[in-house]
Coordinates of N, CA and C in Angstrom, one line a residue:
M1 N -105.3 30.5 17.8 CA -105.2 29.4 16.9 C -106.6 29.1 16.3
E2 N -106.5 28.7 15.1 CA -107.8 28.4 14.4 C -108.3 27.1 14.9
D3 N -109.6 27.0 14.9 CA -110.3 25.7 15.4 C -110.8 24.9 14.2
N4 N -110.2 25.0 13.1 CA -110.6 24.2 11.9 C -109.7 23.1 11.7
Y5 N -110.0 21.9 12.1 CA -109.1 20.7 12.1 C -109.1 20.1 10.7
E6 N -110.1 20.3 9.9 CA -110.2 19.7 8.6 C -109.0 20.1 7.7
K7 N -108.6 21.4 7.7 CA -107.5 21.8 6.9 C -106.2 21.1 7.3
Y8 N -106.0 21.0 8.6 CA -104.8 20.4 9.1 C -104.8 18.9 8.8
A9 N -105.9 18.2 8.9 CA -106.0 16.8 8.6 C -105.7 16.6 7.2
I10 N -106.2 17.4 6.3 CA -105.9 17.2 4.8 C -104.5 17.5 4.6
A11 N -103.9 18.4 5.2 CA -102.5 18.7 5.0 C -101.6 17.5 5.5
V12 N -101.9 16.9 6.6 CA -101.2 15.7 7.0 C -101.3 14.6 6.1
I13 N -102.5 14.3 5.6 CA -102.7 13.3 4.6 C -101.9 13.5 3.3
I14 N -101.9 14.7 2.8 CA -101.2 15.1 1.6 C -99.7 15.0 1.8
V15 N -99.2 15.6 2.9 CA -97.7 15.6 3.1 C -97.1 14.2 3.3
F16 N -97.7 13.4 4.2 CA -97.2 12.1 4.5 C -97.4 11.2 3.3
G17 N -98.6 11.1 2.8 CA -99.0 10.2 1.8 C -98.4 10.4 0.4
A18 N -98.4 11.6 0.0 CA -98.0 11.9 -1.4 C -96.6 12.4 -1.6
V19 N -96.2 13.3 -0.8 CA -94.9 13.9 -1.0 C -93.7 13.1 -0.4
I20 N -93.7 13.0 0.9 CA -92.5 12.5 1.6 C -92.5 10.9 1.3
V21 N -93.5 10.2 1.7 CA -93.4 8.8 1.7 C -93.6 8.3 0.3
G22 N -94.3 9.0 -0.6 CA -94.4 8.6 -2.0 C -93.0 8.6 -2.7
G23 N -92.2 9.6 -2.4 CA -90.9 9.6 -3.0 C -90.0 8.5 -2.4
L24 N -90.2 8.2 -1.1 CA -89.4 7.1 -0.5 C -89.8 5.8 -1.0
M25 N -91.1 5.6 -1.3 CA -91.6 4.3 -1.9 C -91.1 4.2 -3.3
G26 N -91.0 5.2 -4.0 CA -90.5 5.2 -5.4 C -89.0 4.8 -5.4
A27 N -88.3 5.4 -4.5 CA -86.8 5.1 -4.4 C -86.6 3.6 -4.0
T28 N -87.4 3.1 -3.1 CA -87.1 1.7 -2.7 C -87.6 0.8 -3.8
I29 N -88.6 1.1 -4.5 CA -89.0 0.3 -5.7 C -87.9 0.3 -6.7
G30 N -87.4 1.5 -7.0 CA -86.3 1.6 -8.0 C -85.1 0.8 -7.7
F31 N -84.7 0.8 -6.4 CA -83.6 0.0 -6.0 C -83.9 -1.5 -5.7
G32 N -85.1 -1.9 -5.8 CA -85.5 -3.2 -5.5 C -85.4 -3.7 -4.1
N33 N -85.6 -2.7 -3.2 CA -85.5 -3.0 -1.7 C -86.9 -3.3 -1.2
R34 N -87.3 -4.5 -1.0 CA -88.6 -4.9 -0.5 C -88.9 -4.4 0.9
T35 N -87.9 -4.6 1.8 CA -88.1 -4.2 3.2 C -88.3 -2.7 3.3
G36 N -87.5 -2.0 2.6 CA -87.7 -0.5 2.6 C -89.0 -0.1 2.1
F37 N -89.5 -0.8 1.0 CA -90.8 -0.4 0.5 C -91.9 -0.7 1.5
L38 N -91.8 -1.8 2.2 CA -92.9 -2.2 3.1 C -92.9 -1.2 4.3
F39 N -91.7 -0.8 4.8 CA -91.7 0.2 5.8 C -92.3 1.5 5.3
A40 N -92.0 1.9 4.1 CA -92.5 3.2 3.5 C -94.0 3.1 3.4
L41 N -94.5 1.9 3.0 CA -96.0 1.7 2.8 C -96.6 1.8 4.2
G42 N -96.0 1.2 5.2 CA -96.5 1.3 6.6 C -96.5 2.7 7.1
S43 N -95.5 3.5 6.8 CA -95.4 4.9 7.1 C -96.5 5.7 6.5
A44 N -96.8 5.4 5.2 CA -97.8 6.1 4.5 C -99.2 5.8 5.1
T45 N -99.4 4.6 5.4 CA -100.7 4.1 6.0 C -100.9 4.8 7.4
A46 N -99.9 4.8 8.2 CA -100.0 5.4 9.5 C -100.2 6.9 9.4
G47 N -99.5 7.5 8.5 CA -99.8 9.0 8.3 C -101.2 9.3 7.8
W48 N -101.7 8.4 6.9 CA -103.0 8.6 6.3 C -104.0 8.4 7.4
I49 N -103.9 7.4 8.3 CA -104.8 7.2 9.4 C -104.7 8.3 10.4
A50 N -103.5 8.9 10.6 CA -103.3 10.0 11.5 C -104.1 11.2 11.1
G51 N -104.2 11.4 9.8 CA -105.0 12.5 9.3 C -106.5 12.4 9.7
H52 N -107.0 11.1 9.7 CA -108.3 10.9 10.1 C -108.5 11.0 11.6
A53 N -107.5 10.6 12.3 CA -107.6 10.7 13.8 C -107.7 12.2 14.2
M54 N -106.9 13.1 13.4 CA -107.1 14.5 13.7 C -108.4 15.0 13.3
L55 N -108.9 14.5 12.2 CA -110.3 14.9 11.7 C -111.3 14.6 12.8
F56 N -111.2 13.4 13.4 CA -112.2 13.0 14.5 C -111.8 13.5 15.9
D57 N -110.8 14.4 16.0 CA -110.4 15.0 17.2 C -109.9 14.0 18.2
R58 N -109.0 13.2 17.9 CA -108.3 12.2 18.7 C -106.8 12.6 18.8
P59 N -106.4 13.6 19.6 CA -105.0 14.0 19.6 C -104.0 13.0 20.1
R60 N -104.3 12.1 21.0 CA -103.4 11.1 21.4 C -103.1 10.1 20.4
I61 N -104.2 9.6 19.7 CA -104.1 8.7 18.6 C -103.3 9.3 17.5
Y62 N -103.5 10.6 17.2 CA -102.8 11.3 16.2 C -101.3 11.3 16.5
G63 N -101.0 11.7 17.7 CA -99.6 11.7 18.1 C -98.9 10.4 18.0
V64 N -99.5 9.3 18.4 CA -98.9 8.0 18.3 C -98.7 7.6 16.9
L65 N -99.7 7.9 16.0 CA -99.6 7.5 14.6 C -98.6 8.3 13.9
I66 N -98.4 9.5 14.2 CA -97.4 10.3 13.6 C -96.0 9.8 14.0
A67 N -95.9 9.4 15.3 CA -94.6 8.9 15.8 C -94.3 7.5 15.0
V68 N -95.3 6.7 14.9 CA -95.1 5.4 14.2 C -94.8 5.7 12.7
A69 N -95.4 6.7 12.1 CA -95.1 7.0 10.7 C -93.7 7.5 10.5
T70 N -93.3 8.3 11.5 CA -91.9 8.8 11.4 C -90.9 7.7 11.6
L71 N -91.1 6.9 12.6 CA -90.2 5.8 12.8 C -90.1 4.8 11.6
M72 N -91.2 4.6 11.0 CA -91.2 3.7 9.9 C -90.5 4.3 8.7
A73 N -90.7 5.6 8.5 CA -90.0 6.3 7.4 C -88.5 6.3 7.7
I74 N -88.1 6.5 8.9 CA -86.6 6.4 9.2 C -86.1 5.0 9.0
A75 N -86.9 3.9 9.4 CA -86.5 2.6 9.1 C -86.4 2.3 7.6
S76 N -87.3 2.8 6.8 CA -87.3 2.6 5.4 C -86.0 3.3 4.8
T77 N -85.7 4.5 5.3 CA -84.5 5.1 4.8 C -83.3 4.4 5.2
L78 N -83.2 3.9 6.4 CA -82.1 3.1 6.8 C -81.9 1.8 6.0
A79 N -83.1 1.1 5.7 CA -83.1 -0.1 4.9 C -82.6 0.2 3.5
L80 N -82.9 1.4 3.0 CA -82.5 1.8 1.6 C -81.0 2.0 1.5
V81 N -80.5 2.7 2.5 CA -79.1 3.1 2.4 C -78.1 2.0 2.9
S82 N -78.6 1.0 3.6 CA -77.8 -0.1 4.1 C -77.7 -1.3 3.1

């Protein structure tokens, strides 16, 4: 395994912040769902901070933040479809 954490940290920031959660935020804004938008914003923030936790070599914090980001993205999706 490669020991270069910067590449993986940047990948996490891009994937969570821009692609996945950005689309979810756009969908919730389009449908006027404030709760879903706030969950998506929280998910993006947790994912963004998780990238920095990986950059600073904090694997437990990284794991917790990724779990929080995933749960908030799921909550945002459920708020959008309900």
